PDB file of C-alpha atoms in Angstrom:
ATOM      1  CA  UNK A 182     -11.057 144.945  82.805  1.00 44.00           C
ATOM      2  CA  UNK A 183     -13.967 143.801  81.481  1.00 47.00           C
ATOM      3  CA  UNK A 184     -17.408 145.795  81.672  1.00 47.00           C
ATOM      4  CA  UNK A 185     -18.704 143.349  84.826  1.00 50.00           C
ATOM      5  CA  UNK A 186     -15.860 143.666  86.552  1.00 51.00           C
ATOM      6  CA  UNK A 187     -16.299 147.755  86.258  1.00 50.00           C
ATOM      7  CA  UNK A 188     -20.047 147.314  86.762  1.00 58.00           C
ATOM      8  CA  UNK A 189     -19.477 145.231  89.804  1.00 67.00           C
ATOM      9  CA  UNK A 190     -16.914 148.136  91.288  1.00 75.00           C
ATOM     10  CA  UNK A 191     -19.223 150.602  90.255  1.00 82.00           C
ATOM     11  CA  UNK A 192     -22.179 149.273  92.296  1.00 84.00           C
ATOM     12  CA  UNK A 193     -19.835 149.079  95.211  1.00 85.00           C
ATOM     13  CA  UNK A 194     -18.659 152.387  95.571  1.00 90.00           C
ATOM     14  CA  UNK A 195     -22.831 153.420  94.685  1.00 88.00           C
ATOM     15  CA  UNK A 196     -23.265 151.300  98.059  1.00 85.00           C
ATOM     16  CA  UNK A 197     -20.354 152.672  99.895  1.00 89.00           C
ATOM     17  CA  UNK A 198     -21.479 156.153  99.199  1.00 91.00           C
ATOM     18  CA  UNK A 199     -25.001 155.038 100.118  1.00 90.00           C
ATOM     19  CA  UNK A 200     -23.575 153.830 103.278  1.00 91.00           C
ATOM     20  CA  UNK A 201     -21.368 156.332 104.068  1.00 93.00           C
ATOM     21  CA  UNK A 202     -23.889 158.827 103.737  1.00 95.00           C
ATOM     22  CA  UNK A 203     -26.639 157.553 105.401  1.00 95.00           C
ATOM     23  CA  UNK A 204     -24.117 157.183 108.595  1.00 95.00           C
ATOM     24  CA  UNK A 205     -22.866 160.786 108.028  1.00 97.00           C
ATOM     25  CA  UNK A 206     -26.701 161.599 108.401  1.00 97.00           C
ATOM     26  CA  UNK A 207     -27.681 159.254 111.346  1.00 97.00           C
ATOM     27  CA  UNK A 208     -25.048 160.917 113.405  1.00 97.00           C
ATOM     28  CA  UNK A 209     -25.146 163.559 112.704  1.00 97.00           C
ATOM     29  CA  UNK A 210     -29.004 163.635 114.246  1.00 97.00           C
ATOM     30  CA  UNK A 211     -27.342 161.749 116.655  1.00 98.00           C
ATOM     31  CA  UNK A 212     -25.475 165.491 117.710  1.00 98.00           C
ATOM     32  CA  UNK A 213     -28.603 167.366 116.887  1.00 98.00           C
ATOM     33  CA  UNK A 214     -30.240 165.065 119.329  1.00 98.00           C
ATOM     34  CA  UNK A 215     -27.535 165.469 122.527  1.00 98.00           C
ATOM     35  CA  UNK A 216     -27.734 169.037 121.514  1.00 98.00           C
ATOM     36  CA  UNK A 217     -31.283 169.387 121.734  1.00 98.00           C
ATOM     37  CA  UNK A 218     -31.237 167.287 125.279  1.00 98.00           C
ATOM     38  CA  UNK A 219     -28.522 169.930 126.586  1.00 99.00           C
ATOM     39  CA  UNK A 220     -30.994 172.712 125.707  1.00 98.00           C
ATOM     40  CA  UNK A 221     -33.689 171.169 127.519  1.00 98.00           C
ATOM     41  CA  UNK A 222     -31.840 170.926 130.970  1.00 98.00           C
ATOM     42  CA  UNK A 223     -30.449 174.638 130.327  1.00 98.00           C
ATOM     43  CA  UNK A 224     -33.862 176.061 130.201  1.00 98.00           C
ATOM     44  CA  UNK A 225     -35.554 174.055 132.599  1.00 97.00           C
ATOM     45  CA  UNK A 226     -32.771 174.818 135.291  1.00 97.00           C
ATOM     46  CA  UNK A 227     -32.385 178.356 133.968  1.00 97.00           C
ATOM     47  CA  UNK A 228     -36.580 179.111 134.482  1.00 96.00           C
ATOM     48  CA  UNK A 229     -35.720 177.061 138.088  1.00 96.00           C
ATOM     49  CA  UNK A 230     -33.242 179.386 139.032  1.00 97.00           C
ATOM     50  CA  UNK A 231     -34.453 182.464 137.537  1.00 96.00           C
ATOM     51  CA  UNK A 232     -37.908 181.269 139.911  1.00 95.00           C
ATOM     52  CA  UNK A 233     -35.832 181.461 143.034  1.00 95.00           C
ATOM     53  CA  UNK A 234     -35.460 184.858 142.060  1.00 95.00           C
ATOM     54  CA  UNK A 235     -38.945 186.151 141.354  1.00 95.00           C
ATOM     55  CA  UNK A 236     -38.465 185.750 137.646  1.00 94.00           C
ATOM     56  CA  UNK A 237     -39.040 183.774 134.617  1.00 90.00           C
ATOM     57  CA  UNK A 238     -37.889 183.030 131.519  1.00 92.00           C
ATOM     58  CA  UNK A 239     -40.544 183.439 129.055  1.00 94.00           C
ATOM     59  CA  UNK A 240     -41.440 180.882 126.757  1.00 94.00           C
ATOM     60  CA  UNK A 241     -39.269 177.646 128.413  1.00 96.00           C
ATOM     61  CA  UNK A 242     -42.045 175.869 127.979  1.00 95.00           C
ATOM     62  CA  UNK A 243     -41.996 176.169 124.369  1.00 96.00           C
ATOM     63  CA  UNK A 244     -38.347 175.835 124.044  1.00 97.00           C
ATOM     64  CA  UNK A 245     -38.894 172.852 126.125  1.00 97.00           C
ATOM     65  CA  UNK A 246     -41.564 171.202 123.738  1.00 97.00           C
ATOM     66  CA  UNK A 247     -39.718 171.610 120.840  1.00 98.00           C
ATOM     67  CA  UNK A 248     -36.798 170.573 121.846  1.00 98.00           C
ATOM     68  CA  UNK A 249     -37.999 167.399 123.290  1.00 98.00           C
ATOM     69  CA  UNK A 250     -39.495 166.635 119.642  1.00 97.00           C
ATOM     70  CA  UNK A 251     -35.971 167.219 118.498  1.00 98.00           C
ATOM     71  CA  UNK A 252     -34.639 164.944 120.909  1.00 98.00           C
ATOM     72  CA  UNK A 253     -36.862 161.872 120.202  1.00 97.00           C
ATOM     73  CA  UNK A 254     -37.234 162.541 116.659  1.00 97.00           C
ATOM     74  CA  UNK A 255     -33.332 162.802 115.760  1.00 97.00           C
ATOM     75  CA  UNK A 256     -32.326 159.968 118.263  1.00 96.00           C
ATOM     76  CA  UNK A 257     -34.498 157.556 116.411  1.00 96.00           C
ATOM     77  CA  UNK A 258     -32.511 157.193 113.672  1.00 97.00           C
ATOM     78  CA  UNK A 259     -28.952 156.159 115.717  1.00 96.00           C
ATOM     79  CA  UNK A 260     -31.207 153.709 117.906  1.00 95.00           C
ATOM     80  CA  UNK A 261     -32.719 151.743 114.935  1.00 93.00           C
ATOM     81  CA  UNK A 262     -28.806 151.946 113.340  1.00 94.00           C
ATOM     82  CA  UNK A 263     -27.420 150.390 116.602  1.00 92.00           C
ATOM     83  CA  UNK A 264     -30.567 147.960 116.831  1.00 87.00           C
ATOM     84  CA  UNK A 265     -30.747 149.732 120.669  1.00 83.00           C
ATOM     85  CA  UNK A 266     -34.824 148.379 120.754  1.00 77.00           C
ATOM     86  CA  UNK A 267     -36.085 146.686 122.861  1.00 71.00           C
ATOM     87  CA  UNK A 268     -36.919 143.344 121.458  1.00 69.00           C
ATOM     88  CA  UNK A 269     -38.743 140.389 122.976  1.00 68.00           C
ATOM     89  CA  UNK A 270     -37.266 137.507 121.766  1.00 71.00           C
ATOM     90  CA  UNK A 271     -39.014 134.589 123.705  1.00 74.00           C
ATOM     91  CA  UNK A 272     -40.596 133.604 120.535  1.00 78.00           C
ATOM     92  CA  UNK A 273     -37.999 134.112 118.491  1.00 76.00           C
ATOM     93  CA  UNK A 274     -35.495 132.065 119.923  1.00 79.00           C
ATOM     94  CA  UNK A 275     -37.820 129.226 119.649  1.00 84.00           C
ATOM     95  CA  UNK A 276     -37.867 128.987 115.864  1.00 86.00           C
ATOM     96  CA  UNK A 277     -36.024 127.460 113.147  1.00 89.00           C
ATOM     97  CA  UNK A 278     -33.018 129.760 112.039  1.00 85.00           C
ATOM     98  CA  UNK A 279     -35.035 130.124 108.330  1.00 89.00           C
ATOM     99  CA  UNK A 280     -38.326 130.555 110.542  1.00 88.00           C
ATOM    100  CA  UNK A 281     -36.616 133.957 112.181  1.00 84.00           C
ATOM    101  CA  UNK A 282     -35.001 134.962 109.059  1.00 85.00           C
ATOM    102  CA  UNK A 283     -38.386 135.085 107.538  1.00 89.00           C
ATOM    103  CA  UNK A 284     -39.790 136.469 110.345  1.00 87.00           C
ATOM    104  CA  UNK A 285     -37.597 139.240 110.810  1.00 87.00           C
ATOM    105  CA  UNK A 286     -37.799 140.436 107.161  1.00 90.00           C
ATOM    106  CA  UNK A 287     -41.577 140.171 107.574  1.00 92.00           C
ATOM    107  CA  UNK A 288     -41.594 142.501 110.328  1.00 90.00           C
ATOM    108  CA  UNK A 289     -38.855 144.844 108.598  1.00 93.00           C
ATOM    109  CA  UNK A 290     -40.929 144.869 105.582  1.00 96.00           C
ATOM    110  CA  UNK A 291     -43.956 145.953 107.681  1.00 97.00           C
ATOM    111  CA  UNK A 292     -41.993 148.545 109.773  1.00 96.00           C
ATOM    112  CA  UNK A 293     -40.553 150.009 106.497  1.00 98.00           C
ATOM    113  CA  UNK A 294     -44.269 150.463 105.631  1.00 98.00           C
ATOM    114  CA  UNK A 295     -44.722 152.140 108.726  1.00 98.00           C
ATOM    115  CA  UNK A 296     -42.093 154.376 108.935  1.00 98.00           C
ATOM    116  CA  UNK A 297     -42.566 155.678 105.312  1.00 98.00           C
ATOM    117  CA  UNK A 298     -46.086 156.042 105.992  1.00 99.00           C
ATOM    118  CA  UNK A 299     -45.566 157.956 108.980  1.00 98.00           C
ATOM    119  CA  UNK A 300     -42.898 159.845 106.862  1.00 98.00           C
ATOM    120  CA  UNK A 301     -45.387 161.240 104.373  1.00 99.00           C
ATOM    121  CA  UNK A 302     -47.742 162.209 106.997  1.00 98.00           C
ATOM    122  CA  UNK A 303     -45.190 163.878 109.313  1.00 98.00           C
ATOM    123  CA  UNK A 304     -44.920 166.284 105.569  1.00 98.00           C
ATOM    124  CA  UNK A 305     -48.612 166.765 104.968  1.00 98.00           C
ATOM    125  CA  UNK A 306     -48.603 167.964 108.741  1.00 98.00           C
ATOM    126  CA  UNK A 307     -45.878 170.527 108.226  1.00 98.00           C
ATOM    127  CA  UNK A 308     -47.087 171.805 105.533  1.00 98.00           C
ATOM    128  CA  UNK A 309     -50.697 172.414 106.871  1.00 98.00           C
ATOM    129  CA  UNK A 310     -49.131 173.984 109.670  1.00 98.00           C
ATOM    130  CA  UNK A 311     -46.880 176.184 107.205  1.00 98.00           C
ATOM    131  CA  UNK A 312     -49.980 177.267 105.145  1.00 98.00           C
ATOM    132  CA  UNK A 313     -51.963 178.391 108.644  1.00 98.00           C
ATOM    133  CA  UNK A 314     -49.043 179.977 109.762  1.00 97.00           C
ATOM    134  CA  UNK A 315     -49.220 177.629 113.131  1.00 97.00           C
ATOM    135  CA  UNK A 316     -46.703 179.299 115.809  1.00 96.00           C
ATOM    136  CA  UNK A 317     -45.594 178.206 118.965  1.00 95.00           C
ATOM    137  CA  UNK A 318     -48.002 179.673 122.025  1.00 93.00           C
ATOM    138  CA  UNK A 319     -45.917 182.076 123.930  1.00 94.00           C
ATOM    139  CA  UNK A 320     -42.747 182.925 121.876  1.00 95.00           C
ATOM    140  CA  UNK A 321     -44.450 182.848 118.221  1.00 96.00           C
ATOM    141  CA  UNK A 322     -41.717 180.505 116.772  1.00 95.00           C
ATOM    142  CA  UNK A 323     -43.141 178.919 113.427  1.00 97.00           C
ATOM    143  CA  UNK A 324     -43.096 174.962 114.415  1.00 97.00           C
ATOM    144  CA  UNK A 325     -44.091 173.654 110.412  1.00 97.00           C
ATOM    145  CA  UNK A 326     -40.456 172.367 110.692  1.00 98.00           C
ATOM    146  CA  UNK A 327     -40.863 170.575 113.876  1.00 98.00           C
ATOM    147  CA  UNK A 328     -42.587 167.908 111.707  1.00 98.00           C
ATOM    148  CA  UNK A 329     -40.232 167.922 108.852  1.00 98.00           C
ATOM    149  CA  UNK A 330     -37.473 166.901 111.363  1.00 97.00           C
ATOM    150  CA  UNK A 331     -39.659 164.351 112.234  1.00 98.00           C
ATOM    151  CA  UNK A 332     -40.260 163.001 108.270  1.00 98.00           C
ATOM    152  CA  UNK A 333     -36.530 163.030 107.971  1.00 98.00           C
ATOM    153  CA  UNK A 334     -35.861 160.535 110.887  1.00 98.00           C
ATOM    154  CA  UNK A 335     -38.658 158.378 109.738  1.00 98.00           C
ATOM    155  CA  UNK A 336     -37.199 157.984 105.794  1.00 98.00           C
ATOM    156  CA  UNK A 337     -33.628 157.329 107.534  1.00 98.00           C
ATOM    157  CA  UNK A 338     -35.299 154.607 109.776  1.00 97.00           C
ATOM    158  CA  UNK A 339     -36.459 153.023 106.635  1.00 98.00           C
ATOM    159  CA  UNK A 340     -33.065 153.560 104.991  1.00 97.00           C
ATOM    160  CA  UNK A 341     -31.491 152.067 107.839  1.00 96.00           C
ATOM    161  CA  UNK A 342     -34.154 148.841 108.126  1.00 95.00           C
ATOM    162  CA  UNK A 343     -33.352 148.323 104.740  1.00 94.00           C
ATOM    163  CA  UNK A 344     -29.755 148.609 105.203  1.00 93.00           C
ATOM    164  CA  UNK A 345     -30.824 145.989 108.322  1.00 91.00           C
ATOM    165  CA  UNK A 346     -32.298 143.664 105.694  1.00 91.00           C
ATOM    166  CA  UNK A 347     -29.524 143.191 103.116  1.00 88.00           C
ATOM    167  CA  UNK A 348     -26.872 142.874 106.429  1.00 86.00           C
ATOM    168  CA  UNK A 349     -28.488 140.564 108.898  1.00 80.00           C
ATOM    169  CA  UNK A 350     -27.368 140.188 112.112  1.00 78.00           C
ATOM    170  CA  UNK A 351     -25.107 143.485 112.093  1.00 82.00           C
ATOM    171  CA  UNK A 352     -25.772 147.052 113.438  1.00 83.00           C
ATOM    172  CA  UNK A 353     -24.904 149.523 111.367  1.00 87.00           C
ATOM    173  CA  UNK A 354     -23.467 151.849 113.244  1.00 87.00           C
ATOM    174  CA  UNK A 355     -21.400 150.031 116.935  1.00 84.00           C
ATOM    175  CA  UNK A 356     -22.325 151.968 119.947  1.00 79.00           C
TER     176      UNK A 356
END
């Protein structure tokens, strides 16, 4: 073998292992996501039937909260794989097919900006809240990593947009 032949196989299993990863990763938020939707509905019925009864379970509302962060937050990444967005296409359709391939990089490019910028601020913001020692109102839970989740699904959205970019026209993940 020569020594492009065993770069070239080299860079392939680098971009199999890229994509194999970043799947591994997307759903697996994918399960923290259903997970964190099951919670949800278990503590909102339990505090409904536990009302019938006089009672309450303390803090739901918390639990609640968070987990509907978790819920949007780690289902963002498996939506942008399976391009499950809603798009609006009326324009779109209309141009050349090098018009919307230029297009649609231009607007990957831009939400690639977005989503790392949103990213890095999702980080500042759990740390700040780490440092004041920021706690959830009724059942004192620390929340600093309620943001970090959030960073995480944001740097896998760009992963995936980029993924999006060098594979046009395919999801990454089928639904």
């Amino acid at each position: 073998m020569t020594g492009e032949q065993v770069g070239t196989g080299g860079w392939h299993r680098l971009v199999s292992l890229y994509e194999g990863t970043l799947r591994k990763l997307v759903l697996g938020l994918r399960a923290v996501s259903a997970l964190a939707l099951v919670v949800m509905v278990a503590v909102t019925s339990l505090d409904v039937v536990l009302r019938v009864f006089g009672l309450s379970f303390t803090g739901a509302y918390d639990v609640v909260r968070i987990a509907a962060v978790i819920a949007v937050a780690a289902g963002l990444p498996y939506t942008t794989a399976v391009k499950g967005h809603v798009a609006i296409e009326f324009i779109y359709h209309k141009l050349s097919r090098r018009g919307r391939i230029i297009t649609d990089t231009i607007i990957r490019l831009v939400i690639i900006g977005l989503f790392a910028l949103l990213a890095i601020g999702c980080v500042d913001y759990g740390n700040s809240l780490r440092a004041k020692g920021e706690v959830s109102m009724t059942l004192q839970l620390p929340v600093f990593w309620v943001p970090y989740v959030l960073g995480l699904s944001c740097v896998l959205v760009v992963l995936i947009t980029i993924y999006h970019i060098l594979h046009p026209g395919r999801e990454m993940i089928k639904p």
